[in-house]
mmCIF file of C-alpha atoms and ligand atoms in Angstrom:
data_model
loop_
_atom_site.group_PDB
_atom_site.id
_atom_site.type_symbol
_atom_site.label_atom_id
_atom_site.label_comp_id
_atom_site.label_asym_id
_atom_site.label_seq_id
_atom_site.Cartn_x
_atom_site.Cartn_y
_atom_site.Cartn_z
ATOM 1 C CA UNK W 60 -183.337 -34.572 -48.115
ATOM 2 C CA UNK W 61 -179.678 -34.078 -48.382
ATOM 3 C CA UNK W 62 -179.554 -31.954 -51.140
ATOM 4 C CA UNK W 63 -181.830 -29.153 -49.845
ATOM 5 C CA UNK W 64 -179.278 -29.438 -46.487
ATOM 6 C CA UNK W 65 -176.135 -29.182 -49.098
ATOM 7 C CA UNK W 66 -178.192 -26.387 -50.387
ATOM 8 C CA UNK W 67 -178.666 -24.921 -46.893
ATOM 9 C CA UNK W 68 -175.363 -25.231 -45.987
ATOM 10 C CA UNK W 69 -173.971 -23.555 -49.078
ATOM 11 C CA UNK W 70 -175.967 -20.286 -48.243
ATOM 12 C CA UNK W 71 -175.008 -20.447 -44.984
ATOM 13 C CA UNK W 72 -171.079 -20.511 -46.265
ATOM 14 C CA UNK W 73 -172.339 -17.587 -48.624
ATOM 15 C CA UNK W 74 -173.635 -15.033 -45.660
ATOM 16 C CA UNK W 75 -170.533 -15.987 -43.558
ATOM 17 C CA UNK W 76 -167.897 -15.365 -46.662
ATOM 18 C CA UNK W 77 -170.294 -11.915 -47.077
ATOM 19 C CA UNK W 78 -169.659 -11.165 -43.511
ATOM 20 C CA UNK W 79 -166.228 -11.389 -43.290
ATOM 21 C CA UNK W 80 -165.286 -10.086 -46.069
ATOM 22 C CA UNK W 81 -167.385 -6.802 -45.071
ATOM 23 C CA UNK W 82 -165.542 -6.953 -42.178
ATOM 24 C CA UNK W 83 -161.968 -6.925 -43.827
ATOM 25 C CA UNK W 84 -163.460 -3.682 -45.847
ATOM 26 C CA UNK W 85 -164.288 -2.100 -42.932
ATOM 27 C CA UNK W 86 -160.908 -2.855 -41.150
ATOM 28 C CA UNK W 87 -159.053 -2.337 -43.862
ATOM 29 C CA UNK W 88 -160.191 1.364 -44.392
ATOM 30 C CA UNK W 89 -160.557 1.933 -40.399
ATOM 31 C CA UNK W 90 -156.674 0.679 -40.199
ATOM 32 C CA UNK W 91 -155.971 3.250 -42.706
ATOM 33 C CA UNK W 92 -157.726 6.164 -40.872
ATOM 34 C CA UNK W 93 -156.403 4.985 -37.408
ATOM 35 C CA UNK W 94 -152.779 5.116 -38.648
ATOM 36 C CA UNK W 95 -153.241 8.729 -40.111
ATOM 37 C CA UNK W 96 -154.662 9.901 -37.058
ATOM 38 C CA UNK W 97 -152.806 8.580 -34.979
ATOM 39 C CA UNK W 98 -155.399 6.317 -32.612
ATOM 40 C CA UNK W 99 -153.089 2.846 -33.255
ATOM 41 C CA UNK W 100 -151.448 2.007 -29.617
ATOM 42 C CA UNK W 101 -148.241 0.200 -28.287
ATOM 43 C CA UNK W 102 -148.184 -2.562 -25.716
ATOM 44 C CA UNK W 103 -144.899 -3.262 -24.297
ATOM 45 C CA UNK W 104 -144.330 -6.595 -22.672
ATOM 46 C CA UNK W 105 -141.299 -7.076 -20.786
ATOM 47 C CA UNK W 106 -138.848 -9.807 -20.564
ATOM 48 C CA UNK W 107 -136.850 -10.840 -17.794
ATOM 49 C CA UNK W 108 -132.941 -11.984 -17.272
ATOM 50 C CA UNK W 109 -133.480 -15.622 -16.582
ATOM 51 C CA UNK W 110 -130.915 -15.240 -13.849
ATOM 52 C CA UNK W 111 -131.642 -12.127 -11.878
ATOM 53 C CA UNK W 112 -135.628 -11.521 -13.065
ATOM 54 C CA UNK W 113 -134.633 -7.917 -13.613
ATOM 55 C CA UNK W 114 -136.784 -6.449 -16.984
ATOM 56 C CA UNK W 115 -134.046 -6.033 -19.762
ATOM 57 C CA UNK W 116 -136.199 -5.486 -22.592
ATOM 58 C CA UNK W 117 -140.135 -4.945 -23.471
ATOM 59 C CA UNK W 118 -141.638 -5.944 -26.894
ATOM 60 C CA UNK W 119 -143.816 -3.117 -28.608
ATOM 61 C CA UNK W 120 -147.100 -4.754 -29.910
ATOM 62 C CA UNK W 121 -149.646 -3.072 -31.835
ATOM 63 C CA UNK W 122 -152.857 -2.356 -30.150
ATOM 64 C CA UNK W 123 -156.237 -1.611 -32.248
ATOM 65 C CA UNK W 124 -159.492 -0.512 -31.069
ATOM 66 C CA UNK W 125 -161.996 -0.131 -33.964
ATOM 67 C CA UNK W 126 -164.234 2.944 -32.811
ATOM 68 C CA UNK W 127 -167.547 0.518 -33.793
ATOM 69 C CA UNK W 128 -166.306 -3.291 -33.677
ATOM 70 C CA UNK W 129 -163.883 -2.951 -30.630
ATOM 71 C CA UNK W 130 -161.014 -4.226 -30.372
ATOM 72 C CA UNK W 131 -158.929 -5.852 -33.167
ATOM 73 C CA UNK W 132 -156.230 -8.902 -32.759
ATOM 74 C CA UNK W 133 -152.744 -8.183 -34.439
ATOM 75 C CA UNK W 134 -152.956 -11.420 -35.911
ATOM 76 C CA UNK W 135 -156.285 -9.954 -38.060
ATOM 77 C CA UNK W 136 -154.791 -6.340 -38.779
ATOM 78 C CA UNK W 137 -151.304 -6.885 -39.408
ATOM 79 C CA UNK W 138 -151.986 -9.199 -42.924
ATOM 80 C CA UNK W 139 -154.611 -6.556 -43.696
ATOM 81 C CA UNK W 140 -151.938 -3.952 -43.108
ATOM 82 C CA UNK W 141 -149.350 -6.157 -45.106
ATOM 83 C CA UNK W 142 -151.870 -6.712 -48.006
ATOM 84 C CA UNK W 143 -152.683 -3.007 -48.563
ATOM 85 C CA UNK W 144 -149.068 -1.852 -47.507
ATOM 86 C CA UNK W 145 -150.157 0.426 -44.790
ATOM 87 C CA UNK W 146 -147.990 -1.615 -42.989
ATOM 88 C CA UNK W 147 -144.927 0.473 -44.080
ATOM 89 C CA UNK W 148 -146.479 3.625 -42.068
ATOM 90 C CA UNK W 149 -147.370 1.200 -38.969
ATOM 91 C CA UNK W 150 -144.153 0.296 -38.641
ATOM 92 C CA UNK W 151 -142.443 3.708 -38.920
ATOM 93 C CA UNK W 152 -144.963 4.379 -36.371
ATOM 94 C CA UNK W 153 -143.658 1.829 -34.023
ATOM 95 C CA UNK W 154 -140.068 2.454 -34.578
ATOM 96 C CA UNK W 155 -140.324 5.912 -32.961
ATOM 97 C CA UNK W 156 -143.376 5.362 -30.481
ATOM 98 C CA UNK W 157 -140.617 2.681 -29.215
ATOM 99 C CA UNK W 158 -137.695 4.240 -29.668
ATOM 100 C CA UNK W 159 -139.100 7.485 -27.766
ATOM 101 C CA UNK W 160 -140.669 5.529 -24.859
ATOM 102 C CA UNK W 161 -137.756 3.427 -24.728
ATOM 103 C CA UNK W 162 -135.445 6.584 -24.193
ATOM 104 C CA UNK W 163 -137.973 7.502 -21.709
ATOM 105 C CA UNK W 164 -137.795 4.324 -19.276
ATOM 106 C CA UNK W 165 -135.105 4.612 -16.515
ATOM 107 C CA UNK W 166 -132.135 2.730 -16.346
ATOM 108 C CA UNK W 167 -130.610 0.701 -20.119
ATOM 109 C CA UNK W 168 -133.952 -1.509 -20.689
ATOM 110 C CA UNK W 169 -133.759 -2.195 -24.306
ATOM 111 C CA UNK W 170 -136.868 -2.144 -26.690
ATOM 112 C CA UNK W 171 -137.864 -4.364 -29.690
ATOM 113 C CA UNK W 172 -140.049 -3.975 -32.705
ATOM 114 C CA UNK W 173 -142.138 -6.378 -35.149
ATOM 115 C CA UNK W 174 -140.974 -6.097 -38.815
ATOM 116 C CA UNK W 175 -143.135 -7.698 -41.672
ATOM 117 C CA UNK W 176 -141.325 -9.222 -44.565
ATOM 118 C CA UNK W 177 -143.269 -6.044 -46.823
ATOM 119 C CA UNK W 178 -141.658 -3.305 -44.533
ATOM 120 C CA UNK W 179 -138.033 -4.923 -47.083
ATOM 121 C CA UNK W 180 -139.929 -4.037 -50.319
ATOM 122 C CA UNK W 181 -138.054 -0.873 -50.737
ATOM 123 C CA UNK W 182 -134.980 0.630 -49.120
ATOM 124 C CA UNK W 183 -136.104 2.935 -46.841
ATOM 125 C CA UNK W 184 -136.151 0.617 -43.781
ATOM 126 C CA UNK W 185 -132.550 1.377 -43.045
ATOM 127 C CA UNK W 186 -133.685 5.259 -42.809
ATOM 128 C CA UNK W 187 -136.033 4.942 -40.815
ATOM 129 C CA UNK W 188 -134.592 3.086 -38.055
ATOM 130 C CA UNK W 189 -132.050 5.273 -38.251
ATOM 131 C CA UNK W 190 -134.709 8.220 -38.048
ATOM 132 C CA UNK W 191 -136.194 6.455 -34.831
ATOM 133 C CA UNK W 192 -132.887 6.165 -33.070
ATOM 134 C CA UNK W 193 -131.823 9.979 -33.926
ATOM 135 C CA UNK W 194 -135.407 11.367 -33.244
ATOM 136 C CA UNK W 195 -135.147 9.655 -29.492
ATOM 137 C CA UNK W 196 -131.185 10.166 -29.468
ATOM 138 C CA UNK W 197 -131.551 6.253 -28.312
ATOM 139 C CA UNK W 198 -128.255 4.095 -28.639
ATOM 140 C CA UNK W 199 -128.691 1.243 -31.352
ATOM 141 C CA UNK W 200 -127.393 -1.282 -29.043
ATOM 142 C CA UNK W 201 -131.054 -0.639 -27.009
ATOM 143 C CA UNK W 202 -133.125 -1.194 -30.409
ATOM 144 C CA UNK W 203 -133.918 -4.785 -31.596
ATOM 145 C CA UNK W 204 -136.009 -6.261 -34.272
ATOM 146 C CA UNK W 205 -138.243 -8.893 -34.467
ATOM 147 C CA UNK W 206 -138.136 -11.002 -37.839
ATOM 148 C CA UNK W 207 -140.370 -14.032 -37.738
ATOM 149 C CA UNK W 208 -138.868 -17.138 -39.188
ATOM 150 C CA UNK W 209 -141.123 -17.624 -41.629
ATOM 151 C CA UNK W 210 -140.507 -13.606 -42.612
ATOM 152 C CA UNK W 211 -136.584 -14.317 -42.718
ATOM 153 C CA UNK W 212 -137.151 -17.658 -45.277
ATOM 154 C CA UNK W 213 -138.979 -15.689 -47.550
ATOM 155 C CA UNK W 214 -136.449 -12.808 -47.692
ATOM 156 C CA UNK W 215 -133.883 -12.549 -50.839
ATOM 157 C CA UNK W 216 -130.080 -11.938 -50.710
ATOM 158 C CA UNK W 217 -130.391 -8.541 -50.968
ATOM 159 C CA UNK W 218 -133.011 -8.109 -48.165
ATOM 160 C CA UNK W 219 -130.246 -10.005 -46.338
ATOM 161 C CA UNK W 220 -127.730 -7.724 -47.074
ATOM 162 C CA UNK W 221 -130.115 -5.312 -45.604
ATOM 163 C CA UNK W 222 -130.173 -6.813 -41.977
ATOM 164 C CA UNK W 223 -126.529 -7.103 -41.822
ATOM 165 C CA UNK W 224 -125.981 -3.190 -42.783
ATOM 166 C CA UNK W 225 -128.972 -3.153 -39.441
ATOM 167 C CA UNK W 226 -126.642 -5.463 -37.465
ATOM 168 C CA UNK W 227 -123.776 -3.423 -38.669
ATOM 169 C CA UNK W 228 -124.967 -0.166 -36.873
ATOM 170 C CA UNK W 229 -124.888 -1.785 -33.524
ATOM 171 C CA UNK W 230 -128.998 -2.783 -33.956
ATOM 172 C CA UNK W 231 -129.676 -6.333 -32.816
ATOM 173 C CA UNK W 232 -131.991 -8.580 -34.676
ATOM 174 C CA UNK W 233 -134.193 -11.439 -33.637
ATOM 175 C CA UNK W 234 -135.836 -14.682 -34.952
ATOM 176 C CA UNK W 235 -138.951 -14.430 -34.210
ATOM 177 C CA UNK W 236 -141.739 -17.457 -33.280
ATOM 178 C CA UNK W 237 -138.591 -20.294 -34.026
ATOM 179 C CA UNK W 238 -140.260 -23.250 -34.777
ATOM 180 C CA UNK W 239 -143.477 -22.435 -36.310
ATOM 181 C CA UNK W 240 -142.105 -22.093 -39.554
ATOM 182 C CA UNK W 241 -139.669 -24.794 -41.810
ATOM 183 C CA UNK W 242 -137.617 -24.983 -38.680
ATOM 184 C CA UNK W 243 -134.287 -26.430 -40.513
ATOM 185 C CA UNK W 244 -131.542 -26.193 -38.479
ATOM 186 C CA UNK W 245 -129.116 -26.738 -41.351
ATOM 187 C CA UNK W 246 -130.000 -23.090 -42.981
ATOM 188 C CA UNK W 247 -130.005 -20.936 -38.756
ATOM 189 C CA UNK W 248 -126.209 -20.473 -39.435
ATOM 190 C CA UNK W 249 -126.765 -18.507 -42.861
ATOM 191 C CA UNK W 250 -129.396 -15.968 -41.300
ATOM 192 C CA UNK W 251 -127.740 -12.874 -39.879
ATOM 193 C CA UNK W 252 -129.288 -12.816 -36.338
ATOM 194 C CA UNK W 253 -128.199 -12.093 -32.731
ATOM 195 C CA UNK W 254 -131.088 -13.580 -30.830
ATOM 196 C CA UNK W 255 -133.226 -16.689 -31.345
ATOM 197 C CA UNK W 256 -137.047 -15.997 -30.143
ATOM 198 C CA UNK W 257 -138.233 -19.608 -29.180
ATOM 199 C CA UNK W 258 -142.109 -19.882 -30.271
ATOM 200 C CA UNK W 259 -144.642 -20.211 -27.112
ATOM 201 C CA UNK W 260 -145.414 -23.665 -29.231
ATOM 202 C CA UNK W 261 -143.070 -25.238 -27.464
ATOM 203 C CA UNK W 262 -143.809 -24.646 -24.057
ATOM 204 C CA UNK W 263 -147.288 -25.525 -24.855
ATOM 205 C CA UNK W 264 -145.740 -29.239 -26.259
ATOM 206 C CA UNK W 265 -143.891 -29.733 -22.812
ATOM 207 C CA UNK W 266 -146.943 -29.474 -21.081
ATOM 208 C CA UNK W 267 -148.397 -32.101 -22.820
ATOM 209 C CA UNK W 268 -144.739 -34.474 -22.945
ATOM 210 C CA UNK W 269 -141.853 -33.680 -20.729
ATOM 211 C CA UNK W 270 -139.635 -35.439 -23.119
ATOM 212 C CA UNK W 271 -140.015 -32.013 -25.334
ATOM 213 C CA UNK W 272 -137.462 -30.605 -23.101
ATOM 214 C CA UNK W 273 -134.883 -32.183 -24.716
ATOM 215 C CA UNK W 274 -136.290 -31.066 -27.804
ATOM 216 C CA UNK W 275 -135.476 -27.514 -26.723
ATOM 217 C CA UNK W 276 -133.034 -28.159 -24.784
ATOM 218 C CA UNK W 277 -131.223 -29.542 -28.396
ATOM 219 C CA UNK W 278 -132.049 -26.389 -30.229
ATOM 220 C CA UNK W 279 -130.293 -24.070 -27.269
ATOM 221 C CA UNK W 280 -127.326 -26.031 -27.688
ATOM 222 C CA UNK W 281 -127.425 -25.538 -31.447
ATOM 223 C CA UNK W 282 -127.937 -21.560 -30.216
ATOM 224 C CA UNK W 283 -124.546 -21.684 -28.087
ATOM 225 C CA UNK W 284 -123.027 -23.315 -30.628
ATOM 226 C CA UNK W 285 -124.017 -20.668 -32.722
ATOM 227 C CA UNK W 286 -123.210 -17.762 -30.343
ATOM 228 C CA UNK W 287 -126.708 -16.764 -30.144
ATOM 229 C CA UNK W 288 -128.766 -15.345 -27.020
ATOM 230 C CA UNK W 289 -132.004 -17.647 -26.758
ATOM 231 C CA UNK W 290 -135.767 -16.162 -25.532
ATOM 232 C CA UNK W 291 -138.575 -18.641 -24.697
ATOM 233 C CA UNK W 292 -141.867 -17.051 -25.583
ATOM 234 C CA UNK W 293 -145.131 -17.961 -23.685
ATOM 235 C CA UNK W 294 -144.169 -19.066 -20.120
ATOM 236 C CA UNK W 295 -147.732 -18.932 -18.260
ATOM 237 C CA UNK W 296 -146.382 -20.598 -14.832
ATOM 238 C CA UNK W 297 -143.823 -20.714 -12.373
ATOM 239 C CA UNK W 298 -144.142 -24.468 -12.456
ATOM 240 C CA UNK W 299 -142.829 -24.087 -15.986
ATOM 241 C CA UNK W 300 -140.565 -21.172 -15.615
ATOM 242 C CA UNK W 301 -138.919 -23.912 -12.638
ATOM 243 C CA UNK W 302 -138.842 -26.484 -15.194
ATOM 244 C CA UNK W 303 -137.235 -24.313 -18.049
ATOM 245 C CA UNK W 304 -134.722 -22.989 -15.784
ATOM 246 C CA UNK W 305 -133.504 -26.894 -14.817
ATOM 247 C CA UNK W 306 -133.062 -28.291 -17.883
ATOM 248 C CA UNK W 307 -132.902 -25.240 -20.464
ATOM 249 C CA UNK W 308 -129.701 -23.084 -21.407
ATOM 250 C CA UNK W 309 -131.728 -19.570 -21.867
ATOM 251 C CA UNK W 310 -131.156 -16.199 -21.357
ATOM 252 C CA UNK W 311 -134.354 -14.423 -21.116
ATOM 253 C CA UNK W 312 -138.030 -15.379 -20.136
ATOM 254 C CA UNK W 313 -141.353 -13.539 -21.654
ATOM 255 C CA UNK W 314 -144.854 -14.428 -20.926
ATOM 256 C CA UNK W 315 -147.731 -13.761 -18.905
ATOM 257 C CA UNK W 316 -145.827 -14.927 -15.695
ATOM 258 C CA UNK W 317 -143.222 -12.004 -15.624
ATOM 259 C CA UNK W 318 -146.189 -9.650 -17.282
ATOM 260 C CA UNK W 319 -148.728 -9.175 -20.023
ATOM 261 C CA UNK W 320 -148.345 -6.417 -22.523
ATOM 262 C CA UNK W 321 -149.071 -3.250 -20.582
ATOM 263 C CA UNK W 322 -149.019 0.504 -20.987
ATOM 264 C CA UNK W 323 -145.522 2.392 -21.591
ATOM 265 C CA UNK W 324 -145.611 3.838 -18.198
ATOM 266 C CA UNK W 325 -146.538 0.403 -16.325
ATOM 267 C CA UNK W 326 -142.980 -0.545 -17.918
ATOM 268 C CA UNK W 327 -141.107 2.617 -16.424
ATOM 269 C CA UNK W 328 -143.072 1.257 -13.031
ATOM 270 C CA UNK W 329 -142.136 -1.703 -13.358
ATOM 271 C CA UNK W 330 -138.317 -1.392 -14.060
ATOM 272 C CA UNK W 331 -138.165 1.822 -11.391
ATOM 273 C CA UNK W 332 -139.578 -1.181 -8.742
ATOM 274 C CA UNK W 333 -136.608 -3.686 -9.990
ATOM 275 C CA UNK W 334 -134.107 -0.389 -8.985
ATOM 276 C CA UNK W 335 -132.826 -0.661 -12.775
ATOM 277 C CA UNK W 336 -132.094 -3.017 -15.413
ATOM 278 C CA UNK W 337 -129.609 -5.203 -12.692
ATOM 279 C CA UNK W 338 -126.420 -3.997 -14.527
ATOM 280 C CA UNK W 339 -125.112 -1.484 -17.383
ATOM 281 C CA UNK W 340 -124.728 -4.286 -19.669
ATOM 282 C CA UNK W 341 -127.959 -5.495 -21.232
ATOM 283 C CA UNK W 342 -128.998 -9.035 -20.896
ATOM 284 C CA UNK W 343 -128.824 -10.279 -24.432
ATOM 285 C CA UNK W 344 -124.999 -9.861 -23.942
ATOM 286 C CA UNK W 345 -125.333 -12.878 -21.954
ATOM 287 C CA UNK W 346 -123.719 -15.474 -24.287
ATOM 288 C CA UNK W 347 -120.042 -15.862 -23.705
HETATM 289 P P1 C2E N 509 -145.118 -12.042 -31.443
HETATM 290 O O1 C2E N 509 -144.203 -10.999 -31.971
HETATM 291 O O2 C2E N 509 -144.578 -13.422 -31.361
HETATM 292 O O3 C2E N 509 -145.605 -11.532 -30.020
HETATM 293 C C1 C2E N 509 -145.917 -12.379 -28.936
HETATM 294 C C2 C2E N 509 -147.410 -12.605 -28.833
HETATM 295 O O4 C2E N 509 -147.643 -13.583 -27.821
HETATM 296 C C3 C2E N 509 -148.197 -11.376 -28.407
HETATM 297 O O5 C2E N 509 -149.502 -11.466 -28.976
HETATM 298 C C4 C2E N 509 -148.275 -11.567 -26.889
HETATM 299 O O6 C2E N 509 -149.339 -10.854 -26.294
HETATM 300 C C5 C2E N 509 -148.466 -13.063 -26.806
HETATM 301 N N1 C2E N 509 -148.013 -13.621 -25.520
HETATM 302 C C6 C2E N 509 -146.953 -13.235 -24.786
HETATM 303 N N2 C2E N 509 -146.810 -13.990 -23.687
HETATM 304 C C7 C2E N 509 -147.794 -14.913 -23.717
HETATM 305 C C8 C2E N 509 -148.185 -15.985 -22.828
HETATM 306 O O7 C2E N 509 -147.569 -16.255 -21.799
HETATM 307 N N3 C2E N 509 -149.268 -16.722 -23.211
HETATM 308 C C9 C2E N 509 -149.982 -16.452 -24.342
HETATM 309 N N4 C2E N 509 -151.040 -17.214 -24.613
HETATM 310 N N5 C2E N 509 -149.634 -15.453 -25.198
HETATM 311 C C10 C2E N 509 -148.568 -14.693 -24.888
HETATM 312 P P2 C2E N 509 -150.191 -10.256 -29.771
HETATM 313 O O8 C2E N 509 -149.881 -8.963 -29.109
HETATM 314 O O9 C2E N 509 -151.607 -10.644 -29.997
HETATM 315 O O10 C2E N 509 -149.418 -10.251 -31.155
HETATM 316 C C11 C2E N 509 -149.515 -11.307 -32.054
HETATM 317 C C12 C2E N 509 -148.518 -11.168 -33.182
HETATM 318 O O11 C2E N 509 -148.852 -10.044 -34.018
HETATM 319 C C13 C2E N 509 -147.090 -10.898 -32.711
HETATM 320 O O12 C2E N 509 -146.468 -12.109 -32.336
HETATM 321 C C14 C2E N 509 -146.491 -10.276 -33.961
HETATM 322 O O13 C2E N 509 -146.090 -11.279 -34.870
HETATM 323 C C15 C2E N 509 -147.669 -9.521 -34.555
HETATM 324 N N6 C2E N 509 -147.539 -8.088 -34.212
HETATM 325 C C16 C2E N 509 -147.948 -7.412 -33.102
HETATM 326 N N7 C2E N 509 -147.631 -6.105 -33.186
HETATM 327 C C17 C2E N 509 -146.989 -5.930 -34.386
HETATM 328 C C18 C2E N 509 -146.413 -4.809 -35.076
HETATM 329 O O14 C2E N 509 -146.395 -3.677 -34.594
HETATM 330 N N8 C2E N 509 -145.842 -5.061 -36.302
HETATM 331 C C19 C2E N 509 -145.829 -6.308 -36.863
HETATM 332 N N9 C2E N 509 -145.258 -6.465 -38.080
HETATM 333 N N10 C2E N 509 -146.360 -7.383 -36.260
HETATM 334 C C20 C2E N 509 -146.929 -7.199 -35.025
HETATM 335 MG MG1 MG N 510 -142.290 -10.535 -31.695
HETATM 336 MG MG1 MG N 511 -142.933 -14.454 -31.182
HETATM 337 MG MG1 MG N 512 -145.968 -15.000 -32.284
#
């Protein structure tokens, strides 16, 4: 009878909420350990000049392998890290894993990093970037950061203040996954960014309707306008790399296409086979 199944199905809910949240206990300490000791790893992912193809910058990503449950998506360890604040240490980690491989790669390729709303909870964030950059002797101009939208909304004025005293030492910063969050054009021209990150959301919706290139084609003008560079995340296909490149003002291309996120040394491969980064100036200096 239906309540025995309601009562059935309520258990069921009950072993599953167990489950998982004996999982996040498990992560949350393993995350901890991993960080101290070091076992956390960075995939770069490259992205390419829109005009030329030559790699002009790789994205770090944070790479988990749990030594009993395998391995561990970002998307489930980075809230865990943000909840327990561990996140501050991952980050400093990835600052000057990047920072050093970046100085490492031949030619000017440029590297960026992922920062969580939680690494602006106290002032040190300025120090260590600035640590990172000194530690690799690295110009600034070849560091970027990745704020996500939704990151940057949540921010306060002086948090704000904060990424323009980043900006101000030559660092660029990003928008990260545009579009997935409010998405208001009216507020872009009050965030202090250099380069707009268009979400992999949107390639997805011109997939499915065509007429969502003028969609994005819209927002890139709004980026010009703005005197922004412009990324689109998530290109799987040459058939939509070809489309893109018709109808879209862009500078630079990631996604599985041009490469997935690989091992440090893949990248120095990879930009040693292009002969260099195409030029001394880096791509996102594009917009003129
Ligand atoms: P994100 O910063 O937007 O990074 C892009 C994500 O899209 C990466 O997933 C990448 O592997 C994936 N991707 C790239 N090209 C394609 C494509 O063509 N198709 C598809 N289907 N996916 C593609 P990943 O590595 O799983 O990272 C997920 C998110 O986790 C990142 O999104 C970022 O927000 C966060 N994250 C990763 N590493 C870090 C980190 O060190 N710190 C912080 N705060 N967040 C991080
Ligand atoms: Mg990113
Ligand atoms: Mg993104
Ligand atoms: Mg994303």
């Amino acid at each position: 009878c239906a309540k025995r199944d309601d009562r059935k199905q309520i258990q069921v809910f009950d072993e599953e909420m167990k489950r998982q949240m004996e999982r996040t206990a498990v992560l949350r300490d393993g995350l901890v350990a991993a960080i101290d000791q070091g076992t956390l790893e960075s995939a770069f992912q490259v992205l390419v000049d829109v005009e030329t193809g030559f790699p002009k910058s790789a994205e770090a990503l944070a790479r988990w392998t749990h030594p009993e449950l395998g391995p561990v998506s970002p998307a489930e360890f980075i809230p865990l890290a943000e909840q327990t604040g561990a996140i501050r240490d991952l980050t400093i980690w990835q600052l000057e894993n990047a920072c050093r491989c970046c100085a490492e790669w031949p030619g000017d390729i440029s590297v960026s990093v992922n920062l969580s709303a939680k690494d602006f909870s106290s002032d040190t964030i300025i120090g260590s970037i600035e640590k990172a950059l000194q530690q690799a002797a690295l110009d600034p101009s070849r560091l970027i950061i990745e704020i996500t939208e939704t990151a940057m909304l949540e921010l306060r004025t002086d948090v704000l203040a904060a990424i323009t005293e980043i900006r101000s030492r030559g660092v660029r910063v990003a928008l990260d996954d545009f579009g997935t969050g409010y998405s208001s054009l009216s507020y872009l021209h009050k965030i202090p960014f250099d380069i707009l990150k268009i979400d992999r959301s949107f390639v997805e919706a011109v997939e499915s309707d065509p007429r969502q290139l003028q969609v994005l084609s819209g927002i890139t003008q709004l980026a010009r306008l703005l005197e922004k560079s412009v990324v689109i995340e998530g290109i799987e296909t040459q058939e939509m790399m070809d489309l893109l490149s018709e109808r879209v003002d862009f500078d630079l291309a990631q996604g599985y296409l041009f490469g997935r996120p690989m091992r440090e040394r893949d990248i120095a491969t990879l930009v040693s086979a292009f002969g260099g980064t195409g030029s001394r100036k880096n791509g996102f200096s594009a917009v003129a």
